[in-house]
Amino acid sequence: MARRLTMAGLAVTLAGAAATLAGAAEPTQAPVFVSGQGGYHTYRIPALIATRAGTLLAFCEGRKQGRSDAGDIDLLLRRSRDGGRTWDPVQLVWDDGPNTCGNPCPVVDRTTGTVWLLLTHNLGRDTEAQILDRTSEGTRTVWVTKSTDDGATWAKPVEITRAVKPPDWTWYATGPGLGIQTRAGRMVIPCDYYVAGTKERRSHVIYSDDHGVSWQLGGTVGPHCNECQVAERTDGSLLLNMRSYRGNHRRVTSVSRDGGLTWTAPEEDAALIEPVCQASLVSAPGRPGMMVFANPASEKRERMTLRLSRDDGHTWPAARVLHAGPAAYSALAPLPDGHIGCLYERGEQSPYEMLMFTRFSVDWLGGENGK
């Protein structure tokens, strides 16, 4: 039987490895949430963002009874005030008893400093399959909360379902991962949904032009895609990178030139292999045209890989593997010091053993050793 590594032991092991590799400028890695600890069976669905003041917020779903997407699921947070080197104790952002609170997707308003967190909710006894078939007692609903003190406290979640979910949509998910604020000031949240009756998967965005006071439905993309991430290119257009169900194990992308109101037909990106899984995408801070992408670069959930584009996501010439073993969802976020943070699901026997945080430099990812 494999020996179970404690969180303390794992931290010591990783710290030693980081010290050994310091001369090679390797990124440091450390666990933030470890499944089975803190009263939760499994931690999944990471989201990550840095506040205007520089506090790093790491969100996830705390799944009480098992790994299932349904059931008693709470929305959790840990904060770091030193760029992810140390983390405060776990905070409970939203707990609705036996119900499901999840799919975190935060965005920061540069003007006000407010952190907006978009979320979804359903009754814990309703499964995704029942919601799709409309045999569930309830349905999937959309919510928003906010923090004006760098994530220390959070407002009571407010439901916005009627504003962003048409009646013929069944399953709905915000993010997960990260929203953006465009240079023009619009806050954009990547989302996805299913069409009633057809069970057709599509990606879409919602947005706010009034600093989070109200949220509106943007354009949709599909079919055969869902969980997505959005980034702004140097020309002001938006790039949507999506999980694909076309059967070719490649990501699909779409472009909007009107702030997310309409999108081009999705196209496969031959360079971005995937196992049909969520992925993450961000623009590199202070590096025009550079984007960073993370996902399990395989036809199964393994090999968490970072990629760098120097041309707004058209090509991905540089790549580094963070973890060759089991891995799944990820969340990238620009850090105040110019580095990039990545919170991702990984393990040795399963992808869902822990949420690991790593910080790395764009130079390390795109240097001459990049493959």
Coordinates of N, CA and C in Angstrom, one line a residue, residues 40-201:
Y40 N -13.2 18.1 4.8 CA -13.7 17.9 3.5 C -13.1 16.7 2.8
H41 N -13.9 15.9 2.1 CA -13.4 14.7 1.4 C -12.5 15.1 0.3
T42 N -12.9 16.1 -0.5 CA -12.2 16.5 -1.7 C -12.2 18.0 -1.9
Y43 N -11.1 18.5 -2.4 CA -11.1 19.9 -2.8 C -10.9 20.0 -4.3
R44 N -11.8 20.7 -5.0 CA -11.7 20.8 -6.5 C -12.1 22.2 -7.0
I45 N -12.0 22.3 -8.3 CA -12.4 23.5 -9.0 C -11.7 24.8 -8.5
P46 N -10.4 24.9 -8.8 CA -9.7 26.1 -8.3 C -10.0 27.4 -9.1
A47 N -9.8 28.5 -8.4 CA -9.9 29.8 -9.0 C -8.8 30.7 -8.3
L48 N -8.2 31.6 -8.9 CA -7.1 32.4 -8.4 C -7.1 33.8 -8.9
I49 N -6.9 34.8 -8.0 CA -6.8 36.1 -8.5 C -6.0 37.0 -7.5
A50 N -5.3 38.0 -8.0 CA -4.6 39.0 -7.1 C -5.5 40.2 -7.0
T51 N -5.7 40.8 -5.8 CA -6.4 42.0 -5.6 C -5.6 43.2 -6.1
R52 N -6.2 44.3 -6.1 CA -5.5 45.6 -6.5 C -4.4 45.9 -5.5
A53 N -4.6 45.5 -4.3 CA -3.6 45.8 -3.2 C -2.5 44.7 -3.2
G54 N -2.7 43.6 -4.0 CA -1.6 42.6 -4.0 C -1.9 41.3 -3.2
T55 N -3.1 41.2 -2.6 CA -3.4 40.0 -1.9 C -3.8 38.9 -2.9
L56 N -3.3 37.7 -2.7 CA -3.7 36.6 -3.6 C -4.8 35.8 -3.0
L57 N -5.8 35.6 -3.7 CA -7.0 34.8 -3.3 C -7.1 33.5 -4.0
A58 N -7.1 32.4 -3.3 CA -7.2 31.1 -3.9 C -8.6 30.4 -3.4
F59 N -9.5 30.3 -4.4 CA -10.8 29.7 -4.1 C -10.9 28.3 -4.6
C60 N -11.8 27.5 -4.0 CA -12.1 26.2 -4.5 C -13.4 25.7 -3.9
E61 N -13.9 24.6 -4.4 CA -15.1 23.9 -3.8 C -14.6 22.9 -2.8
G62 N -15.2 23.0 -1.6 CA -14.9 22.0 -0.6 C -16.1 20.9 -0.6
R63 N -15.8 19.8 -1.0 CA -16.8 18.7 -1.2 C -16.8 17.8 0.0
K64 N -17.9 17.9 0.8 CA -18.0 17.3 2.1 C -17.9 15.8 2.1
Q65 N -18.7 15.1 1.2 CA -18.9 13.7 1.3 C -18.2 12.9 0.3
G66 N -17.7 13.5 -0.8 CA -17.1 12.7 -1.8 C -16.6 13.6 -3.0
R67 N -16.2 13.0 -4.1 CA -15.7 13.7 -5.2 C -16.8 14.2 -6.2
S68 N -18.0 13.7 -5.9 CA -19.1 14.0 -6.9 C -19.3 15.5 -7.1
D69 N -19.8 15.9 -8.3 CA -20.1 17.3 -8.6 C -21.4 17.7 -7.8
A70 N -22.2 16.8 -7.3 CA -23.4 17.1 -6.6 C -23.2 16.9 -5.1
G71 N -24.2 17.4 -4.3 CA -24.1 17.1 -2.9 C -23.8 18.4 -2.1
D72 N -23.3 18.1 -0.9 CA -22.9 19.2 0.1 C -21.6 19.8 -0.3
I73 N -21.6 20.9 -1.0 CA -20.4 21.5 -1.5 C -20.3 23.0 -1.0
D74 N -19.3 23.4 -0.4 CA -19.1 24.8 0.1 C -18.0 25.5 -0.7
L75 N -18.1 26.8 -0.8 CA -17.2 27.6 -1.5 C -16.1 28.2 -0.5
L76 N -14.9 27.8 -0.7 CA -13.8 28.1 0.3 C -12.8 29.1 -0.3
L77 N -12.0 29.7 0.6 CA -10.9 30.6 0.2 C -9.8 30.6 1.2
R78 N -8.6 30.7 0.6 CA -7.4 31.0 1.4 C -6.7 32.2 0.8
R79 N -6.2 33.1 1.7 CA -5.5 34.3 1.2 C -4.0 34.3 1.5
S80 N -3.3 34.9 0.6 CA -1.8 35.1 0.8 C -1.5 36.5 0.6
R81 N -0.7 37.0 1.5 CA -0.2 38.4 1.4 C 1.3 38.5 1.0
D82 N 1.9 37.4 0.6 CA 3.3 37.4 0.2 C 3.5 36.7 -1.1
G83 N 2.5 36.8 -2.0 CA 2.6 36.2 -3.4 C 2.5 34.7 -3.4
G84 N 1.9 34.1 -2.4 CA 1.7 32.7 -2.4 C 2.7 31.9 -1.7
R85 N 3.6 32.6 -1.0 CA 4.6 31.9 -0.2 C 4.1 31.3 1.1
T86 N 3.1 32.0 1.7 CA 2.4 31.5 2.9 C 0.9 31.8 2.7
W87 N 0.1 31.1 3.4 CA -1.4 31.2 3.3 C -2.1 31.3 4.6
D88 N -3.1 32.2 4.7 CA -3.9 32.3 5.9 C -4.8 31.0 6.0
P89 N -5.4 30.8 7.2 CA -6.3 29.7 7.3 C -7.5 29.8 6.3
V90 N -8.2 28.6 6.2 CA -9.3 28.5 5.2 C -10.5 29.4 5.7
Q91 N -11.1 30.1 4.8 CA -12.3 30.9 5.0 C -13.4 30.3 4.3
L92 N -14.6 30.3 4.9 CA -15.8 29.8 4.3 C -16.5 31.0 3.7
V93 N -16.6 31.0 2.4 CA -17.3 32.1 1.6 C -18.7 31.9 1.5
W94 N -19.2 30.7 1.2 CA -20.6 30.4 1.1 C -20.9 28.9 1.4
D95 N -21.7 28.7 2.4 CA -22.2 27.4 2.8 C -23.7 27.5 2.9
D96 N -24.4 26.7 2.0 CA -25.8 26.7 2.1 C -26.3 25.3 2.5
G97 N -25.9 24.9 3.6 CA -26.3 23.6 4.2 C -25.9 22.4 3.3
P98 N -26.9 21.6 2.9 CA -26.6 20.4 2.1 C -26.5 20.7 0.6
N99 N -26.6 21.9 0.2 CA -26.6 22.3 -1.2 C -25.3 22.6 -1.8
T100 N -25.3 22.8 -3.1 CA -24.0 22.9 -3.9 C -23.8 24.4 -4.2
C101 N -22.6 24.9 -3.7 CA -22.2 26.3 -4.0 C -20.8 26.2 -4.6
G102 N -20.7 26.6 -5.9 CA -19.4 26.4 -6.5 C -19.2 27.2 -7.8
N103 N -18.3 26.6 -8.6 CA -17.8 27.2 -9.8 C -17.4 28.7 -9.6
P104 N -16.4 28.9 -8.8 CA -15.9 30.3 -8.5 C -15.2 30.9 -9.7
C105 N -15.6 32.2 -10.0 CA -14.9 32.9 -11.1 C -14.8 34.4 -10.7
P106 N -13.7 34.8 -10.1 CA -13.5 36.1 -9.6 C -13.0 37.1 -10.7
V107 N -13.3 38.4 -10.5 CA -12.7 39.5 -11.3 C -12.5 40.7 -10.4
V108 N -11.5 41.5 -10.6 CA -11.2 42.7 -9.8 C -11.5 43.9 -10.7
D109 N -12.2 44.8 -10.1 CA -12.5 46.1 -10.7 C -11.3 47.0 -10.4
R110 N -10.5 47.4 -11.4 CA -9.3 48.2 -11.2 C -9.7 49.6 -10.7
T111 N -10.9 50.1 -11.0 CA -11.2 51.4 -10.5 C -11.6 51.5 -9.1
T112 N -12.4 50.5 -8.6 CA -12.8 50.5 -7.2 C -12.0 49.6 -6.3
G113 N -11.3 48.6 -6.9 CA -10.6 47.7 -6.1 C -11.5 46.5 -5.6
T114 N -12.8 46.6 -5.9 CA -13.8 45.5 -5.4 C -13.5 44.2 -6.1
V115 N -13.5 43.1 -5.4 CA -13.4 41.8 -6.0 C -14.8 41.2 -6.1
W116 N -15.2 41.0 -7.3 CA -16.5 40.4 -7.6 C -16.3 38.9 -7.8
L117 N -17.1 38.1 -7.2 CA -17.0 36.6 -7.4 C -18.3 36.1 -7.9
L118 N -18.3 35.5 -9.1 CA -19.4 34.9 -9.7 C -19.5 33.4 -9.4
L119 N -20.7 32.9 -9.1 CA -20.9 31.6 -8.6 C -22.1 30.9 -9.2
T120 N -22.2 29.6 -9.0 CA -23.5 28.9 -9.3 C -23.9 28.1 -8.1
H121 N -25.2 27.7 -8.1 CA -25.8 27.0 -7.0 C -26.9 26.1 -7.5
N122 N -27.0 25.0 -6.8 CA -28.2 24.1 -7.0 C -28.4 23.3 -5.8
L123 N -29.6 22.7 -5.7 CA -29.9 21.8 -4.6 C -28.9 20.6 -4.6
G124 N -28.4 20.3 -3.4 CA -27.5 19.2 -3.3 C -28.0 17.8 -3.8
R125 N -29.3 17.7 -3.7 CA -29.9 16.4 -4.1 C -30.2 16.3 -5.6
D126 N -30.0 17.4 -6.3 CA -30.2 17.4 -7.7 C -28.9 17.2 -8.4
T127 N -28.8 16.2 -9.3 CA -27.6 15.9 -10.0 C -27.6 16.6 -11.4
E128 N -26.4 16.7 -12.0 CA -26.4 17.4 -13.3 C -27.3 16.7 -14.3
A129 N -27.3 15.4 -14.3 CA -28.1 14.6 -15.3 C -29.6 15.0 -15.1
Q130 N -30.1 15.1 -13.8 CA -31.5 15.5 -13.6 C -31.8 16.9 -14.0
I131 N -30.8 17.8 -13.8 CA -31.0 19.2 -14.2 C -31.1 19.3 -15.7
L132 N -30.2 18.5 -16.4 CA -30.3 18.5 -17.9 C -31.6 17.9 -18.4
D133 N -32.1 16.9 -17.7 CA -33.4 16.3 -18.1 C -34.6 17.0 -17.6
R134 N -34.4 18.0 -16.8 CA -35.5 18.8 -16.2 C -36.4 17.8 -15.3
T135 N -35.8 16.9 -14.7 CA -36.4 16.0 -13.7 C -36.0 16.4 -12.3
S136 N -35.2 17.4 -12.1 CA -34.7 17.8 -10.8 C -35.7 18.6 -10.1
E137 N -35.6 18.7 -8.8 CA -36.5 19.5 -8.0 C -36.3 21.0 -8.3
G138 N -35.0 21.4 -8.4 CA -34.7 22.8 -8.7 C -33.9 22.9 -10.0
T139 N -33.1 23.9 -10.1 CA -32.3 24.0 -11.3 C -31.0 24.7 -11.0
R140 N -30.2 25.0 -11.9 CA -28.9 25.7 -11.7 C -29.1 27.2 -11.7
T141 N -28.7 27.9 -10.7 CA -28.9 29.3 -10.6 C -27.5 30.0 -10.5
V142 N -27.5 31.3 -10.8 CA -26.3 32.1 -10.9 C -26.3 33.2 -9.9
W143 N -25.2 33.4 -9.2 CA -25.1 34.3 -8.1 C -23.8 35.2 -8.2
V144 N -23.8 36.2 -7.4 CA -22.6 37.1 -7.3 C -22.4 37.6 -5.9
T145 N -21.2 37.6 -5.4 CA -20.9 38.2 -4.1 C -19.7 39.1 -4.4
K146 N -19.3 39.9 -3.4 CA -18.2 40.9 -3.5 C -17.5 41.1 -2.2
S147 N -16.2 41.5 -2.3 CA -15.4 41.9 -1.2 C -14.8 43.2 -1.5
T148 N -14.9 44.1 -0.5 CA -14.2 45.4 -0.6 C -13.0 45.5 0.3
D149 N -12.6 44.4 0.9 CA -11.5 44.5 1.8 C -10.5 43.3 1.5
D150 N -10.2 43.2 0.2 CA -9.2 42.2 -0.2 C -9.5 40.7 0.2
G151 N -10.8 40.4 0.2 CA -11.2 39.1 0.5 C -11.3 38.7 2.0
A152 N -11.1 39.6 2.9 CA -11.2 39.3 4.3 C -12.7 39.0 4.7
T153 N -13.6 39.7 4.1 CA -15.1 39.5 4.3 C -15.8 39.6 3.0
W154 N -17.0 38.9 2.9 CA -17.8 38.8 1.7 C -19.2 39.2 1.9
A155 N -19.8 39.9 1.0 CA -21.2 40.2 1.0 C -22.1 38.9 0.9
K156 N -23.3 39.0 1.3 CA -24.2 37.9 1.1 C -24.5 37.7 -0.4
P157 N -24.4 36.5 -0.9 CA -24.5 36.3 -2.4 C -25.9 36.8 -2.8
V158 N -25.9 37.4 -4.0 CA -27.2 37.9 -4.6 C -27.4 37.1 -5.9
E159 N -28.7 36.7 -6.1 CA -29.0 35.9 -7.3 C -29.2 36.8 -8.5
I160 N -28.6 36.4 -9.7 CA -28.7 37.2 -10.9 C -29.2 36.3 -12.1
T161 N -29.8 35.2 -11.8 CA -30.1 34.2 -12.8 C -31.0 34.8 -13.9
R162 N -32.0 35.6 -13.5 CA -32.9 36.1 -14.6 C -32.2 37.0 -15.5
A163 N -31.1 37.7 -15.1 CA -30.4 38.6 -16.0 C -29.5 37.9 -17.0
V164 N -29.0 36.7 -16.6 CA -28.0 36.0 -17.4 C -28.3 34.6 -17.9
K165 N -29.5 34.1 -17.5 CA -29.8 32.7 -17.9 C -31.2 32.6 -18.5
P166 N -31.3 32.5 -19.9 CA -32.6 32.3 -20.5 C -33.4 31.1 -20.0
P167 N -34.7 31.1 -20.2 CA -35.5 30.0 -19.6 C -35.2 28.6 -20.2
D168 N -34.7 28.6 -21.5 CA -34.5 27.3 -22.1 C -33.0 26.8 -21.9
W169 N -32.3 27.3 -20.9 CA -31.0 26.8 -20.6 C -31.2 26.0 -19.3
T170 N -30.5 24.9 -19.2 CA -30.6 24.0 -18.0 C -29.4 24.1 -17.2
W171 N -28.4 23.3 -17.4 CA -27.1 23.4 -16.7 C -26.4 24.7 -17.0
Y172 N -25.7 25.2 -16.1 CA -25.1 26.5 -16.2 C -23.8 26.5 -15.3
A173 N -22.7 27.1 -15.8 CA -21.5 27.2 -15.0 C -20.8 28.5 -15.3
T174 N -20.4 29.1 -14.2 CA -19.5 30.3 -14.3 C -18.1 29.8 -14.2
G175 N -17.2 30.3 -15.1 CA -15.8 29.9 -15.1 C -15.7 28.4 -15.3
P176 N -15.0 27.7 -14.4 CA -14.3 28.3 -13.3 C -12.9 28.9 -13.7
G177 N -12.3 29.6 -12.8 CA -11.0 30.2 -13.2 C -10.9 31.6 -12.9
L178 N -11.0 32.5 -13.9 CA -10.7 33.9 -13.8 C -11.5 34.7 -14.8
G179 N -12.1 35.8 -14.3 CA -12.7 36.8 -15.2 C -11.7 37.9 -15.5
I180 N -12.0 38.7 -16.5 CA -11.1 39.8 -16.8 C -11.8 41.2 -16.8
Q181 N -11.1 42.2 -16.7 CA -11.6 43.6 -17.0 C -10.8 44.1 -18.2
T182 N -11.5 44.4 -19.2 CA -10.8 44.9 -20.4 C -10.2 46.3 -20.2
R183 N -9.4 46.7 -21.1 CA -8.8 48.0 -21.0 C -9.9 49.1 -21.1
A184 N -11.0 48.8 -21.7 CA -12.1 49.8 -21.8 C -12.9 49.8 -20.5
G185 N -12.7 48.8 -19.6 CA -13.4 48.8 -18.3 C -14.5 47.8 -18.1
R186 N -14.8 47.1 -19.2 CA -15.8 46.0 -19.1 C -15.3 44.8 -18.3
M187 N -16.1 44.3 -17.4 CA -15.7 43.1 -16.7 C -16.4 42.0 -17.4
V188 N -15.7 40.9 -17.7 CA -16.2 39.8 -18.6 C -15.9 38.5 -17.8
I189 N -16.9 37.7 -17.7 CA -16.9 36.4 -17.0 C -17.2 35.3 -18.0
P190 N -16.2 34.3 -18.2 CA -16.5 33.2 -19.1 C -17.4 32.2 -18.4
C191 N -18.4 31.7 -19.2 CA -19.4 30.8 -18.7 C -19.8 29.7 -19.7
D192 N -20.7 28.8 -19.3 CA -21.2 27.8 -20.3 C -22.5 27.3 -19.9
Y193 N -23.3 26.7 -20.8 CA -24.6 26.2 -20.5 C -25.0 25.1 -21.5
Y194 N -26.1 24.5 -21.1 CA -26.8 23.4 -22.0 C -28.1 24.0 -22.4
V195 N -28.5 23.6 -23.7 CA -29.8 24.0 -24.2 C -30.8 22.9 -23.9
A196 N -31.9 23.3 -23.4 CA -33.0 22.3 -23.0 C -33.4 21.4 -24.1
G197 N -33.6 20.2 -23.9 CA -34.1 19.3 -24.9 C -33.0 18.7 -25.7
T198 N -32.1 19.5 -26.2 CA -31.0 19.1 -27.1 C -29.8 18.6 -26.3
K199 N -29.6 19.1 -25.1 CA -28.4 18.8 -24.3 C -27.2 19.3 -25.0
E200 N -27.4 20.4 -25.8 CA -26.3 20.9 -26.6 C -25.4 21.8 -25.7
R201 N -24.1 21.6 -25.7 CA -23.2 22.4 -24.9 C -22.7 23.6 -25.7

